[in-house]
Amino acid sequence: MNIVDAKVIVTCPGRNFVTLKLTTEDGISGVGDATLNGRELAVASYLRDHVCPLLVGRAADQIEDTWQYLYRGGYWRRGPVTMTAIGAVDVALWDIKAKVAGLPLYQLLGGRSRVGVTVYGHANGGSIPELLEEVARYLDAGYRAVRVQCGIPGIDSTYGVSGDKLFYEPAHGARPAETTWSSERYLRFIPKVFDAVRVKHGFDFHMLHDVHHRLTPIEAARLGKSVEEYALFWLEDPIAEELQEGFRIIRRHTTTPLAVGEVFNSIWDCHLLIAEQLIDYIRTNATHAGGVTHVRRIFQLADLHHVRTGSHGATDLSPVSLAASLHIDLSVPNFGIQEYMRHSALTDEVFPHAYRFEDGYLHPGEVPGLGVDIDEQLAARFPYNTAYLPVIRLVDGAMHDW
Ligand code: GCO
Ligand code: MG
């Protein structure tokens, strides 16, 4: 059963998404998410110009061989653009294989290992009182885990806090927005945020927090140590992660669990972190790290080393990506938690899907394949719109990690 058509669909129902759709000679089609926020068209071109022509005429059922063909065959390995493109092909082929089998994808990955996929929602507030109200909203809605982000006095804008509570992901405009950052102010204030949340809402839910790559290892060590009493489920991306050895410094000082990996795209980006047990949760995701095939490899390595999964699920990843994550989450033995930021109603309309939220869990549904599709006619009504993530500078004007 050969692939006869490979199509790249770019659409912007509020934010940009790139989707690969593969169709076989039997008329079965599969979809893969190829969205790389702020660099979308690079992946679209990589697929259209260099990958789609190679796929037409290939057997749709040889998923591993196709993965190796694109990875080894490209000669230039790894990197976010390459691995996102390979990931989209891989997920689309798994979608097709599961449809051919007449089974939801998780059945092909070994079947269900749990009743549902525990997700965390995003509560954010400009101030502590506002944040406390948002946390209450999530707990009332049945969430068992909530990420907390709060405005920092003296800093004009900070990661994770926005006016639009529901669909936070700040990518806008023909040039990146620029704001100022102070790690000193952040470090002084953030323990008060965790204290207020625990005082008001107690310890009966998982509390998470994302530092978004902004500290040095020794600053992160100090923060982790100073907030141990608040029992964070995880502290995410405390430092920039290129230097994996940097985590040894953090680990030496604190028992606060660490989650890392949303910007990683291969097993080689995280093998030292995992093998030395320097982190507790690995956040790689099928879209940016080479699809179901490669992410499963990463998760198996993690399982050997007591590292659990916590896949990236921000709204700059499409519902196709979320569906792929849910099938993996439901089946792997070392699942930890899944990020869940709800997509807008319009995005949900463009990507009709079978997954559903219930009682703090997401369920991928029982539809054969991924259980998600793209409405191409509707998608065509929303053309690409240039949008960049913000950048930040320190008080003296120097560039810092956003
Ligand atoms: C998260 C992430 C996102 C990223 C975004 C970049 O934990 O969900 O940090 O908010 O910033 O995916 O495109
Ligand atoms: Mg993050």
Coordinates of C-alpha atoms and ligand atoms in Angstrom, one line a residue:
M1 CA 0.0 0.0 0.0
N2 CA 1.9 3.0 -1.3
I3 CA 1.7 6.7 -0.5
V4 CA 0.2 8.5 -3.5
D5 CA -0.1 12.0 -2.0
A6 CA 1.8 14.1 0.5
K7 CA 0.4 17.5 1.2
V8 CA 1.5 20.3 3.5
I9 CA -1.4 22.5 4.9
V10 CA -0.6 25.8 6.5
T11 CA -3.4 27.5 8.4
C12 CA -3.9 30.2 11.0
P13 CA -7.2 29.9 12.9
G14 CA -5.9 32.4 15.5
R15 CA -2.4 30.9 15.5
N16 CA -0.2 29.2 12.8
F17 CA -0.3 25.5 12.3
V18 CA 1.5 23.3 9.8
T19 CA 0.0 19.9 9.1
L20 CA 1.2 17.1 6.9
K21 CA -1.4 14.9 5.3
L22 CA -0.4 11.6 3.6
T23 CA -2.8 9.6 1.5
T24 CA -2.4 6.0 0.3
E25 CA -3.5 4.3 -2.9
D26 CA -6.4 2.8 -0.9
G27 CA -7.6 6.3 -0.1
I28 CA -6.6 6.1 3.6
S29 CA -5.1 9.3 5.0
G30 CA -3.1 10.2 8.0
V31 CA -2.1 13.5 9.6
G32 CA 1.0 14.7 11.4
D33 CA 1.6 18.1 13.1
A34 CA 4.7 20.0 11.8
T35 CA 4.3 23.2 13.7
L36 CA 7.5 24.9 14.9
N37 CA 6.3 28.2 16.6
G38 CA 7.8 31.3 14.9
R39 CA 9.7 29.2 12.3
E40 CA 6.7 27.5 10.7
L41 CA 7.5 28.1 7.1
A42 CA 11.0 26.5 7.4
V43 CA 9.4 23.2 8.2
A44 CA 6.7 23.6 5.6
S45 CA 9.5 24.1 3.0
Y46 CA 11.6 21.2 4.3
L47 CA 8.6 19.0 3.9
R48 CA 7.3 20.3 0.6
D49 CA 10.6 20.7 -1.2
H50 CA 12.7 17.8 0.2
V51 CA 10.5 15.2 1.9
C52 CA 7.1 15.0 0.2
P53 CA 8.7 14.1 -3.2
L54 CA 10.5 11.2 -1.6
L55 CA 7.4 9.8 0.1
V56 CA 5.2 9.4 -2.9
G57 CA 5.6 5.8 -4.1
R58 CA 7.0 4.5 -0.7
A59 CA 5.2 1.8 1.3
A60 CA 3.0 3.4 3.9
D61 CA 3.4 0.5 6.4
Q62 CA 7.2 0.7 6.7
I63 CA 7.3 3.3 9.5
E64 CA 10.7 2.5 11.0
D65 CA 12.4 2.2 7.7
T66 CA 10.9 5.5 6.6
W67 CA 12.1 7.1 9.8
Q68 CA 15.7 5.8 9.2
Y69 CA 15.5 6.8 5.5
L70 CA 14.7 10.4 6.4
Y71 CA 17.1 10.6 9.4
R72 CA 20.2 8.8 8.1
G73 CA 19.4 9.6 4.5
G74 CA 19.4 13.4 5.0
Y75 CA 23.0 13.3 6.2
W76 CA 22.4 16.5 8.2
R77 CA 21.0 15.0 11.3
R78 CA 18.9 16.4 14.2
G79 CA 17.8 20.0 14.7
P80 CA 14.3 21.3 15.3
V81 CA 13.4 21.8 11.7
T82 CA 14.5 18.3 10.5
M83 CA 13.1 16.5 13.5
T84 CA 9.8 18.3 13.3
A85 CA 9.5 17.3 9.7
I86 CA 10.4 13.7 10.4
G87 CA 8.0 13.7 13.3
A88 CA 5.1 14.8 11.1
V89 CA 5.8 12.0 8.6
D90 CA 6.1 9.4 11.4
V91 CA 2.9 10.5 13.2
A92 CA 0.9 10.5 9.9
L93 CA 2.2 7.0 9.1
W94 CA 1.2 5.7 12.6
D95 CA -2.2 7.3 12.0
I96 CA -2.6 5.4 8.8
K97 CA -1.3 2.1 10.3
A98 CA -3.8 2.3 13.1
K99 CA -6.7 3.2 10.7
V100 CA -5.8 0.1 8.6
A101 CA -5.8 -2.0 11.8
G102 CA -9.2 -0.4 12.8
L103 CA -7.8 0.4 16.2
P104 CA -7.1 3.6 18.2
L105 CA -3.3 4.2 18.0
Y106 CA -2.7 3.4 21.7
Q107 CA -3.7 -0.2 21.1
L108 CA -0.8 -0.6 18.6
L109 CA 1.5 0.9 21.3
G110 CA 0.7 -1.9 23.8
G111 CA -2.7 -0.9 24.9
R112 CA -3.9 1.1 27.9
S113 CA -1.8 1.3 31.0
R114 CA -4.0 3.6 33.0
V115 CA -7.6 4.8 33.2
G116 CA -6.9 8.2 31.7
V117 CA -4.2 10.8 31.0
T118 CA -3.7 13.1 34.0
V119 CA -3.3 16.7 32.7
Y120 CA -2.2 20.0 34.1
G121 CA -4.0 23.2 33.3
H122 CA -2.4 26.7 33.2
A123 CA -3.4 29.2 35.9
N124 CA -1.9 32.6 35.6
G125 CA -2.5 36.0 37.2
G126 CA -1.0 39.5 37.1
S127 CA -1.0 39.4 40.9
I128 CA -1.2 36.8 43.7
P129 CA -5.0 37.4 44.4
E130 CA -5.7 37.1 40.6
L131 CA -3.7 33.9 40.4
L132 CA -5.5 32.4 43.5
E133 CA -8.8 32.9 41.7
E134 CA -7.5 31.2 38.6
V135 CA -6.2 28.2 40.5
A136 CA -9.7 27.9 42.1
R137 CA -11.3 27.9 38.7
Y138 CA -9.1 24.9 37.6
L139 CA -9.7 23.0 40.8
D140 CA -13.4 23.5 40.4
A141 CA -13.2 22.2 36.9
G142 CA -11.8 19.0 38.2
Y143 CA -8.1 19.4 37.4
R144 CA -5.8 17.4 39.6
A145 CA -2.7 19.4 38.6
V146 CA -2.3 23.1 38.0
R147 CA 0.7 25.1 36.7
V148 CA 1.0 28.5 38.5
Q149 CA 2.6 31.6 36.9
C150 CA 2.4 35.1 38.4
G151 CA 3.3 38.6 37.5
I152 CA 6.4 39.8 39.3
P153 CA 6.4 43.3 40.8
G154 CA 8.8 45.6 39.0
I155 CA 8.9 43.5 35.8
D156 CA 6.6 44.8 33.1
S157 CA 5.7 41.4 31.6
T158 CA 6.7 37.9 32.5
Y159 CA 6.5 34.4 30.9
G160 CA 3.2 32.6 31.4
V161 CA 1.0 35.6 32.4
S162 CA -1.4 37.2 30.0
G163 CA -4.8 39.0 29.8
D164 CA -6.2 36.1 27.7
K165 CA -6.4 33.5 30.5
L166 CA -7.5 30.7 28.3
F167 CA -5.3 30.5 25.3
Y168 CA -2.0 31.9 26.5
E169 CA 0.9 31.7 24.0
P170 CA 2.4 35.0 23.1
A171 CA 3.3 34.9 19.4
H172 CA 2.4 38.1 17.7
G173 CA 3.5 40.6 15.0
A174 CA 6.1 41.0 12.3
R175 CA 8.8 41.5 14.9
P176 CA 9.3 39.9 18.3
A177 CA 8.0 42.0 21.2
E178 CA 10.8 43.1 23.7
T179 CA 10.5 43.3 27.5
T180 CA 12.9 43.6 30.4
W181 CA 13.7 40.8 32.9
S182 CA 15.3 40.7 36.3
S183 CA 16.1 37.3 37.9
E184 CA 16.8 39.0 41.2
R185 CA 13.2 40.3 41.4
Y186 CA 11.8 37.0 40.3
L187 CA 13.8 35.0 42.9
R188 CA 12.7 37.3 45.7
F189 CA 9.0 37.1 44.8
I190 CA 8.2 33.6 43.4
P191 CA 8.5 31.7 46.8
K192 CA 5.7 34.0 48.1
V193 CA 3.5 32.9 45.2
F194 CA 4.0 29.2 46.0
D195 CA 3.3 29.9 49.7
A196 CA 0.1 31.8 48.9
V197 CA -1.2 29.0 46.7
R198 CA -0.5 26.3 49.3
V199 CA -2.0 28.4 52.1
K200 CA -5.2 29.1 50.1
H201 CA -5.7 25.9 48.2
G202 CA -3.7 23.3 50.3
F203 CA -1.6 20.4 49.1
D204 CA -4.2 18.1 47.6
F205 CA -3.3 18.8 44.0
H206 CA -0.1 18.9 42.0
M207 CA 1.4 22.3 41.7
L208 CA 3.8 23.0 38.8
H209 CA 5.8 26.0 37.7
D210 CA 7.8 26.9 34.6
V211 CA 10.9 29.1 35.0
H212 CA 11.3 29.1 31.2
H213 CA 15.1 28.8 30.9
R214 CA 15.9 32.0 32.8
L215 CA 18.2 31.2 35.7
T216 CA 21.8 30.1 36.1
P217 CA 22.4 26.7 37.7
I218 CA 23.3 28.1 41.0
E219 CA 20.3 30.4 41.1
A220 CA 18.1 27.5 40.1
A221 CA 19.7 25.4 42.9
R222 CA 18.9 28.2 45.4
L223 CA 15.3 28.5 44.2
G224 CA 14.7 24.7 44.3
K225 CA 16.1 24.5 47.8
S226 CA 14.1 27.4 49.1
V227 CA 10.7 26.1 47.9
E228 CA 11.0 22.5 48.9
E229 CA 8.3 22.9 51.6
Y230 CA 5.7 23.7 49.0
A231 CA 6.1 20.3 47.3
L232 CA 6.1 21.3 43.7
F233 CA 5.3 18.5 41.3
W234 CA 8.0 20.0 39.1
L235 CA 10.1 23.0 38.5
E236 CA 10.3 23.3 34.7
D237 CA 13.2 24.5 32.5
P238 CA 15.1 26.2 35.3
I239 CA 18.1 27.0 33.1
A240 CA 19.1 27.1 29.4
E241 CA 19.7 23.5 28.6
E242 CA 22.4 23.2 26.0
L243 CA 24.9 22.3 28.7
Q244 CA 23.4 19.2 30.2
E245 CA 26.2 19.0 32.9
G246 CA 24.8 22.3 34.4
F247 CA 22.0 20.2 36.0
R248 CA 24.6 18.5 38.2
I249 CA 24.9 21.7 40.1
I250 CA 21.1 22.1 40.6
R251 CA 20.8 18.4 41.6
R252 CA 23.5 18.7 44.2
H253 CA 21.5 21.2 46.2
T254 CA 17.8 20.4 46.0
T255 CA 15.1 17.7 46.0
T256 CA 12.6 19.8 44.1
P257 CA 11.7 17.7 41.0
L258 CA 12.9 19.0 37.6
A259 CA 11.2 18.8 34.2
V260 CA 13.1 19.5 31.1
G261 CA 13.0 18.9 27.3
E262 CA 10.3 20.8 25.4
V263 CA 13.0 22.3 23.2
F264 CA 14.9 19.0 22.7
N265 CA 14.4 17.2 19.5
S266 CA 16.4 14.0 19.8
I267 CA 17.5 11.4 22.3
W268 CA 21.0 12.9 22.1
D269 CA 19.8 16.1 23.6
C270 CA 18.7 14.4 26.8
H271 CA 20.7 11.2 27.2
L272 CA 23.1 12.5 29.8
L273 CA 20.3 14.2 31.8
I274 CA 18.4 10.9 31.8
A275 CA 21.3 8.5 32.3
E276 CA 22.7 10.5 35.2
Q277 CA 19.2 10.9 36.7
L278 CA 19.6 14.7 36.7
I279 CA 15.9 15.2 35.9
D280 CA 12.6 13.7 37.0
Y281 CA 10.4 14.4 33.9
I282 CA 11.3 14.5 30.2
R283 CA 9.1 16.9 28.2
T284 CA 9.9 15.9 24.7
N285 CA 7.0 15.6 22.4
A286 CA 6.2 13.6 19.2
T287 CA 5.9 16.7 17.1
H288 CA 9.3 18.2 17.8
A289 CA 11.3 15.1 18.6
G290 CA 10.9 12.8 15.6
G291 CA 7.4 11.4 16.0
V292 CA 6.0 8.4 17.9
T293 CA 8.9 6.2 16.9
H294 CA 11.6 8.4 18.4
V295 CA 9.8 9.7 21.4
R296 CA 9.0 6.1 22.4
R297 CA 12.8 5.5 22.3
I298 CA 13.4 8.5 24.6
F299 CA 10.7 7.4 27.0
Q300 CA 12.1 3.9 27.1
L301 CA 15.5 5.2 28.0
A302 CA 13.9 7.4 30.6
D303 CA 12.0 4.4 32.1
L304 CA 15.3 2.6 32.7
H305 CA 16.5 5.6 34.8
H306 CA 13.4 6.4 36.9
V307 CA 12.5 9.4 34.7
R308 CA 8.9 9.9 33.9
T309 CA 7.2 11.6 31.0
G310 CA 5.6 15.1 30.9
S311 CA 5.0 15.9 27.3
H312 CA 4.9 19.4 26.1
G313 CA 1.3 20.3 25.1
A314 CA 1.2 24.1 24.6
T315 CA -1.3 25.6 22.2
D316 CA 1.3 26.3 19.6
L317 CA 1.2 22.5 19.0
S318 CA -2.0 21.5 17.1
P319 CA -4.7 19.1 18.2
V320 CA -2.9 16.5 16.0
S321 CA 0.1 16.8 18.3
L322 CA -2.0 16.5 21.4
A323 CA -3.8 13.4 20.1
A324 CA -0.4 11.7 19.4
S325 CA 0.8 12.5 22.9
L326 CA -2.4 11.1 24.5
H327 CA -2.0 7.7 22.7
I328 CA 1.6 7.6 23.9
D329 CA 0.7 8.8 27.4
L330 CA -2.0 6.2 27.8
S331 CA 0.3 3.3 26.9
V332 CA 3.8 3.9 28.3
P333 CA 4.6 2.5 31.8
N334 CA 6.5 5.6 33.0
F335 CA 3.9 8.3 32.2
G336 CA 4.1 11.3 34.6
I337 CA 1.7 14.0 33.4
Q338 CA 0.5 15.7 30.2
E339 CA 0.4 19.5 29.6
Y340 CA -3.0 20.7 28.5
M341 CA -3.7 24.2 27.3
R342 CA -7.1 24.3 25.7
H343 CA -7.2 25.3 22.0
S344 CA -9.6 28.0 20.8
A345 CA -13.0 27.0 19.5
L346 CA -11.9 27.9 16.0
T347 CA -8.8 25.7 16.2
D348 CA -11.0 22.8 17.5
E349 CA -13.3 23.3 14.5
V350 CA -10.4 23.2 12.0
F351 CA -9.1 20.0 13.7
P352 CA -12.2 17.9 14.7
H353 CA -11.0 15.4 17.3
A354 CA -12.1 12.5 19.4
Y355 CA -10.2 13.3 22.6
R356 CA -12.1 14.6 25.6
F357 CA -11.5 16.0 29.1
E358 CA -13.3 14.3 32.0
D359 CA -12.6 14.4 35.7
G360 CA -9.1 15.8 35.4
Y361 CA -8.1 13.3 32.7
L362 CA -7.9 13.5 28.9
H363 CA -9.0 10.4 27.0
P364 CA -7.8 9.9 23.4
G365 CA -11.1 8.3 22.3
E366 CA -11.7 5.0 20.5
V367 CA -11.7 6.2 16.9
P368 CA -9.3 4.2 14.7
G369 CA -6.0 6.1 14.2
L370 CA -5.1 9.2 16.1
G371 CA -8.8 10.3 16.2
V372 CA -8.1 13.7 14.8
D373 CA -8.6 15.2 11.3
I374 CA -8.1 18.5 9.5
D375 CA -11.1 20.3 7.8
E376 CA -9.1 21.4 4.7
Q377 CA -11.9 23.7 3.4
L378 CA -12.1 25.6 6.7
A379 CA -8.3 25.7 7.1
A380 CA -8.0 27.3 3.7
R381 CA -10.0 30.3 5.0
F382 CA -7.2 31.2 7.5
P383 CA -4.0 32.0 5.7
Y384 CA -0.5 32.2 7.4
N385 CA 0.1 35.2 9.6
T386 CA 3.7 36.0 10.6
A387 CA 4.0 35.8 14.4
Y388 CA 7.1 35.7 16.6
L389 CA 7.6 34.7 20.2
P390 CA 8.9 37.6 22.4
V391 CA 12.5 38.3 23.3
I392 CA 13.7 39.6 26.7
R393 CA 16.6 41.8 27.8
L394 CA 18.2 42.4 31.1
V395 CA 18.0 45.8 32.8
D396 CA 21.2 46.8 31.1
G397 CA 19.9 45.9 27.7
A398 CA 21.7 42.6 27.2
M399 CA 19.8 39.8 25.5
H400 CA 18.6 37.0 27.8
D401 CA 16.8 33.7 27.3
W402 CA 13.1 34.1 26.8
Ligands
GCO1 C1 5.2 25.3 28.0 C2 6.1 26.1 27.1 C3 5.4 27.0 26.1 C4 6.5 27.5 25.2 C5 6.0 27.6 23.8 C6 7.0 28.1 22.8 O1 5.7 24.9 29.1 O2 4.1 25.2 27.6 O3 7.1 26.7 27.8 O4 4.7 28.0 26.7 O5 6.9 28.8 25.5 O6 5.6 26.3 23.4 O7 6.4 28.1 21.5
MG2 MG 7.7 25.2 29.3

